[in-house]
mmCIF file of C-alpha atoms in Angstrom:
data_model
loop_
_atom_site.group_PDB
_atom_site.id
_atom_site.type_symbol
_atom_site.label_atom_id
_atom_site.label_comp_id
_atom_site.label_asym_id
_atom_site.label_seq_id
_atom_site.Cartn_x
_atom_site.Cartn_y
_atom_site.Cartn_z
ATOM 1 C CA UNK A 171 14.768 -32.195 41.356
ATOM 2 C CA UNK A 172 11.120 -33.314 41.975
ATOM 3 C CA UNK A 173 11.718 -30.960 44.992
ATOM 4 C CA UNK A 174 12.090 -27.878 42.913
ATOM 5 C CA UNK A 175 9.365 -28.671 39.987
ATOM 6 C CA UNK A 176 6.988 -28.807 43.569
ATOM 7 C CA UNK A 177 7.870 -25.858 44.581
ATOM 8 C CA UNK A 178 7.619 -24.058 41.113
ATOM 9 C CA UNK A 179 4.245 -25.511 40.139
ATOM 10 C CA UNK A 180 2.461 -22.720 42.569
ATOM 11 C CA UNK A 181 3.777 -19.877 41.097
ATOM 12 C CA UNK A 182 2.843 -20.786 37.190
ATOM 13 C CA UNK A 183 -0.664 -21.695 38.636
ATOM 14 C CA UNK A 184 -0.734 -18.102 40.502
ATOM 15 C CA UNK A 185 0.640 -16.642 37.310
ATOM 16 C CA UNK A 186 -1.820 -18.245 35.222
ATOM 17 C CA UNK A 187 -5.222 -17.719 37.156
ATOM 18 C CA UNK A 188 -4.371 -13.950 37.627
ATOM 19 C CA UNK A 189 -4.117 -14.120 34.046
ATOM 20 C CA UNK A 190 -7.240 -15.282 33.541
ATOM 21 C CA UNK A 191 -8.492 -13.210 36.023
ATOM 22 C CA UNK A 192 -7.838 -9.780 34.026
ATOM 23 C CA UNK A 193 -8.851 -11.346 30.543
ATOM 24 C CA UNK A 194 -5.854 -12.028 29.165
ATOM 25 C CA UNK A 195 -5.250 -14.818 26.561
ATOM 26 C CA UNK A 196 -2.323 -17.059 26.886
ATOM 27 C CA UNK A 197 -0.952 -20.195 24.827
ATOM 28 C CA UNK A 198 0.873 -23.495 25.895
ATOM 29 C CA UNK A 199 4.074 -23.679 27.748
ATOM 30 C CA UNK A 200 3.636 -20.299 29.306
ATOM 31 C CA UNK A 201 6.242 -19.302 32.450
ATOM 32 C CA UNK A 202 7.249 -16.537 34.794
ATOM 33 C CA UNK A 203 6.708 -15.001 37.562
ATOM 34 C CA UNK A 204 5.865 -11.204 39.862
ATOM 35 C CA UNK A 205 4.187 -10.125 36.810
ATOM 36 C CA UNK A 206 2.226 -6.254 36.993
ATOM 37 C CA UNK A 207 -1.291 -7.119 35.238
ATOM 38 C CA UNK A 208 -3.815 -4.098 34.626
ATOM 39 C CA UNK A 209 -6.006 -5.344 31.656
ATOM 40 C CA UNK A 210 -8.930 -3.103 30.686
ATOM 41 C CA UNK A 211 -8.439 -3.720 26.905
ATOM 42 C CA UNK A 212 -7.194 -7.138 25.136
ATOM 43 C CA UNK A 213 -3.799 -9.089 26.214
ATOM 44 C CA UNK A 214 -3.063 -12.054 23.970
ATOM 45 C CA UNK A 215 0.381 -14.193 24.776
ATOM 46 C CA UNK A 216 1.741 -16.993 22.131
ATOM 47 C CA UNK A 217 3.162 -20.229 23.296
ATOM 48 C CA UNK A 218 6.354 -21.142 24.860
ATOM 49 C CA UNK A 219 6.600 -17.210 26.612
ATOM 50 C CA UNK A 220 8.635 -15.921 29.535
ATOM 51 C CA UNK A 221 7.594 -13.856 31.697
ATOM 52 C CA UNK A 222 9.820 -13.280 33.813
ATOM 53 C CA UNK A 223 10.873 -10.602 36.612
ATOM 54 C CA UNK A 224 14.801 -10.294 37.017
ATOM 55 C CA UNK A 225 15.647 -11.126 39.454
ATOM 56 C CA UNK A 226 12.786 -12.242 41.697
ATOM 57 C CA UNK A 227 10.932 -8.726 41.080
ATOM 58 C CA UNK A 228 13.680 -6.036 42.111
ATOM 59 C CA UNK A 229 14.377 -3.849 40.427
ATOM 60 C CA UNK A 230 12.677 -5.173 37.480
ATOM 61 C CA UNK A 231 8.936 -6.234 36.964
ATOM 62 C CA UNK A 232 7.781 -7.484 33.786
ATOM 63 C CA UNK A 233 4.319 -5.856 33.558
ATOM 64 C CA UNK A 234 1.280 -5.973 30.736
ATOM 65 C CA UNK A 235 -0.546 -2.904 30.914
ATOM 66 C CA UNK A 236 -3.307 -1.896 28.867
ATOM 67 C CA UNK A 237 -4.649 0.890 29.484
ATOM 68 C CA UNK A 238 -7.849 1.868 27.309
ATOM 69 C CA UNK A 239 -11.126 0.059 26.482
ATOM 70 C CA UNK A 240 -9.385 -0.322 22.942
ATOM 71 C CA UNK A 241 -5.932 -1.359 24.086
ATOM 72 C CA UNK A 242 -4.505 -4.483 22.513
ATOM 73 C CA UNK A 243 -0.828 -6.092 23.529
ATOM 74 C CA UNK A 244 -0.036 -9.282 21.489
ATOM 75 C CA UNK A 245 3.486 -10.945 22.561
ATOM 76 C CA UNK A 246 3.867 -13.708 19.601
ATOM 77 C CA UNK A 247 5.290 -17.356 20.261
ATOM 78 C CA UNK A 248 8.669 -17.876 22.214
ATOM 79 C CA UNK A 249 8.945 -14.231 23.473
ATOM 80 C CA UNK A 250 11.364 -13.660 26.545
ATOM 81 C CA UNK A 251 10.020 -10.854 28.626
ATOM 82 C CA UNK A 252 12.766 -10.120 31.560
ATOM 83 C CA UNK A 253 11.836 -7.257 33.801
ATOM 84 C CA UNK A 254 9.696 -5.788 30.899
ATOM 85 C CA UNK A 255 7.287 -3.315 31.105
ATOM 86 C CA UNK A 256 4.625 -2.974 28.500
ATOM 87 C CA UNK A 257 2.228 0.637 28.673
ATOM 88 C CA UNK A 258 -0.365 0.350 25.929
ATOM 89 C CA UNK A 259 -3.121 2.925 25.102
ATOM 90 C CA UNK A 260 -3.618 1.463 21.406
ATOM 91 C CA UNK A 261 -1.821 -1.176 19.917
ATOM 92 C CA UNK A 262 1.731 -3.177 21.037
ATOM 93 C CA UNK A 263 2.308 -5.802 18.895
ATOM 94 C CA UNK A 264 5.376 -8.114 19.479
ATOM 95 C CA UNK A 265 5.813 -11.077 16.734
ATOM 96 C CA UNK A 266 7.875 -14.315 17.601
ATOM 97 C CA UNK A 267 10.833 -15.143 18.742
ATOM 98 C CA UNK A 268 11.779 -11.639 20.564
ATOM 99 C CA UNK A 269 14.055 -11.270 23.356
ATOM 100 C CA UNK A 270 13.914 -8.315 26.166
ATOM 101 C CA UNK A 271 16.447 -7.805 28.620
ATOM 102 C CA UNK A 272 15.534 -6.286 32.321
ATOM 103 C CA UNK A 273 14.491 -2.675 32.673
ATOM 104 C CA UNK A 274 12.976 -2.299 28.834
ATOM 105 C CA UNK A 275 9.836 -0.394 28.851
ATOM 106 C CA UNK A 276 7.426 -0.134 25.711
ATOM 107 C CA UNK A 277 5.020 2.967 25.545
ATOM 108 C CA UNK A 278 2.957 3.395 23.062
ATOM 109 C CA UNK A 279 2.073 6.955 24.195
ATOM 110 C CA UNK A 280 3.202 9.890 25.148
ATOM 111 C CA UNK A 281 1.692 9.289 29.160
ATOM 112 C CA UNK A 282 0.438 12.689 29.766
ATOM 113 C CA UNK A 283 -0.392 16.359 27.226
ATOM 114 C CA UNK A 284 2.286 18.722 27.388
ATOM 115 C CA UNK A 285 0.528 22.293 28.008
ATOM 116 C CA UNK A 286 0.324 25.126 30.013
ATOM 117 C CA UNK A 287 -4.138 25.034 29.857
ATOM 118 C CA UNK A 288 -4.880 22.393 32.637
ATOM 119 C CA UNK A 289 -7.841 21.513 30.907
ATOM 120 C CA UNK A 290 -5.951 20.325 28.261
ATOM 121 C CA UNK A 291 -3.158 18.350 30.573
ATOM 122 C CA UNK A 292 -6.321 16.178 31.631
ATOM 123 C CA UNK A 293 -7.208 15.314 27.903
ATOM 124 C CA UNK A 294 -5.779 11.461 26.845
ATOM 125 C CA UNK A 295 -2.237 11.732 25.589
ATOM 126 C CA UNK A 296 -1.287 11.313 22.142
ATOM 127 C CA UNK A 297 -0.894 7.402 21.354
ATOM 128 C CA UNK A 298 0.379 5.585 18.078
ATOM 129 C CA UNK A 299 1.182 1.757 17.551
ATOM 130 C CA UNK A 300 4.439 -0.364 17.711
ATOM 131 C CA UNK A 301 5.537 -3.140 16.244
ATOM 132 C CA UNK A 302 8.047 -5.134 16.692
ATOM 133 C CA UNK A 303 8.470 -7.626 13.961
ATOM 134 C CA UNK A 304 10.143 -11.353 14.368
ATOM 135 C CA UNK A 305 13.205 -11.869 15.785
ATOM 136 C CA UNK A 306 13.820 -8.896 17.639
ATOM 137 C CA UNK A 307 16.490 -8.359 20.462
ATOM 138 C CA UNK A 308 16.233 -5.283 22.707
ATOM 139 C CA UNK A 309 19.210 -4.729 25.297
ATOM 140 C CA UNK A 310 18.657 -4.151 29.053
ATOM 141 C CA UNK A 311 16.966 -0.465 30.216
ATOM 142 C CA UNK A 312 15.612 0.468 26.308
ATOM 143 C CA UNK A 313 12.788 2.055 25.791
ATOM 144 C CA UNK A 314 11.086 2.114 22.598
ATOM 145 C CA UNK A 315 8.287 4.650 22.196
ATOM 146 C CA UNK A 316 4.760 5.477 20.501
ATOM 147 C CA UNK A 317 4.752 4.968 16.901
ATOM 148 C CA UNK A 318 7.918 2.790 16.176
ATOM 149 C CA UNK A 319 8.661 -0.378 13.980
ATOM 150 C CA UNK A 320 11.593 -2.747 14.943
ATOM 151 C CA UNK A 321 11.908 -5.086 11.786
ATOM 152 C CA UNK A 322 12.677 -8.086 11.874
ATOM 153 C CA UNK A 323 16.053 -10.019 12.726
ATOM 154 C CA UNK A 324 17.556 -6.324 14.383
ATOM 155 C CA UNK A 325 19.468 -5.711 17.714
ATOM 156 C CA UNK A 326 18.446 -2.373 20.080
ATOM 157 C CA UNK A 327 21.775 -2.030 22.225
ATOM 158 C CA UNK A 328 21.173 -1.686 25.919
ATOM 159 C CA UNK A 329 20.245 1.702 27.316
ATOM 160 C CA UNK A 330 18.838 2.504 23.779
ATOM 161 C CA UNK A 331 15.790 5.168 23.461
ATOM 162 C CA UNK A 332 14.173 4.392 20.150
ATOM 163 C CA UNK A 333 11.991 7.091 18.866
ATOM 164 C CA UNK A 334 11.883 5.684 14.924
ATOM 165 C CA UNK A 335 11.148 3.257 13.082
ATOM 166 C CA UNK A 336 14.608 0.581 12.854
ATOM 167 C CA UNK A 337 14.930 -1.086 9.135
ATOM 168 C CA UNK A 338 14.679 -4.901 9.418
ATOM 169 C CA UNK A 339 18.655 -6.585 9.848
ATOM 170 C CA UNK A 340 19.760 -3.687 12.054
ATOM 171 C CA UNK A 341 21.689 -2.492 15.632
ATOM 172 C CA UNK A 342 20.958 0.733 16.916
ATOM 173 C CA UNK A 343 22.401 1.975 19.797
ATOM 174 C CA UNK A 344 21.905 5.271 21.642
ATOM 175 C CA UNK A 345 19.687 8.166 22.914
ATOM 176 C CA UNK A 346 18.249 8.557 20.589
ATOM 177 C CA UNK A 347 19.015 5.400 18.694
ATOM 178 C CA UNK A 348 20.972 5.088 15.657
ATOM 179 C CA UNK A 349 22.063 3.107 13.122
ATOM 180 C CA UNK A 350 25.482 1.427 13.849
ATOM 181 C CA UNK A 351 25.733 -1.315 11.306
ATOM 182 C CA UNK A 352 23.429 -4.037 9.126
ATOM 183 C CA UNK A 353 23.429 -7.378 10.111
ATOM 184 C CA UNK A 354 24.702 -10.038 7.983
ATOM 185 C CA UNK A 355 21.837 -12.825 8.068
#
């Protein structure tokens, strides 16, 4: 036992000073691991958060990246981040208690312009907030995209592409997701 904790102790130091490194704010009780960390605008992670890469990095990184002087990611308190990737050109905001399995990838932007005129390819891409609100689970390989709100207490079925907003108490499953059922609280 003491043998393992030893061992462990390295990699939540790494984890924590290449944190600090790139700017990023982080609360108590913070874990995880082979994290992707590209921080030109404002990271801020709650307490008690995983972040975690399943398993051991391959196939799935978890990775915070914002990309844009005005970027902000907040991941509330007691988030699990498994193998999650995280592309923000504006806002990403994740309130407590949320769960993400491996392979989910959040994009708050479209990545690059869609047009013939090169000039206009090289132009930033169109960008709009998410949010996902407390108590979220999102299923293995999701992707949720620019401009979407999760509410709170819902379920996005693995391999789900959600590309609106999801009422609070709801699974959606799909591509593109849809409403299956409400959730009994």
């Amino acid at each position: 036992m003491i043998f393992k904790k030893f061992f462990k102790l390295p990699g939540i130091l790494l984890l924590r000073v290449r944190l600090s490194l790139h700017g990023v704010t982080y609360g108590s009780k913070l874990k995880g691991k082979s994290v992707i960390i590209s921080n030109i605008g404002n990271i801020k992670i709650g307490n008690n958060v995983n972040l975690n890469s399943f398993p051991d990095g391959e196939p799935f990184k978890t990775g915070l990246q914002a990309h844009c002087k005005d970027s902000k990611i907040s991941i509330g308190n007691n988030c699990l981040l498994n193998g999650t990737r995280i592309h923000c050109r504006t806002q990403v905001s994740i309130e407590d208690n949320c769960m993400f399995g491996p392979g989910c990838k959040i994009v708050d932007n479209d990545s690059h312009r869609t047009s013939i005129d090169v000039m206009k390819r090289r132009e930033p891409p169109e960008s709009s907030p998410i949010i996902i609100r407390n108590n979220v689970w999102v299923g293995m390989n999701s992707l949720i995209l620019k401009g979407v709100e999760i509410g709170e207490n819902s379920i996005v079925a693995a391999n789900s592409v959600v590309t609106k907003s999801v009422p609070k108490n709801t699974l959606v499953a799909g591509n593109p997701a849809r409403i299956i059922k409400k959730l009994d609280v």
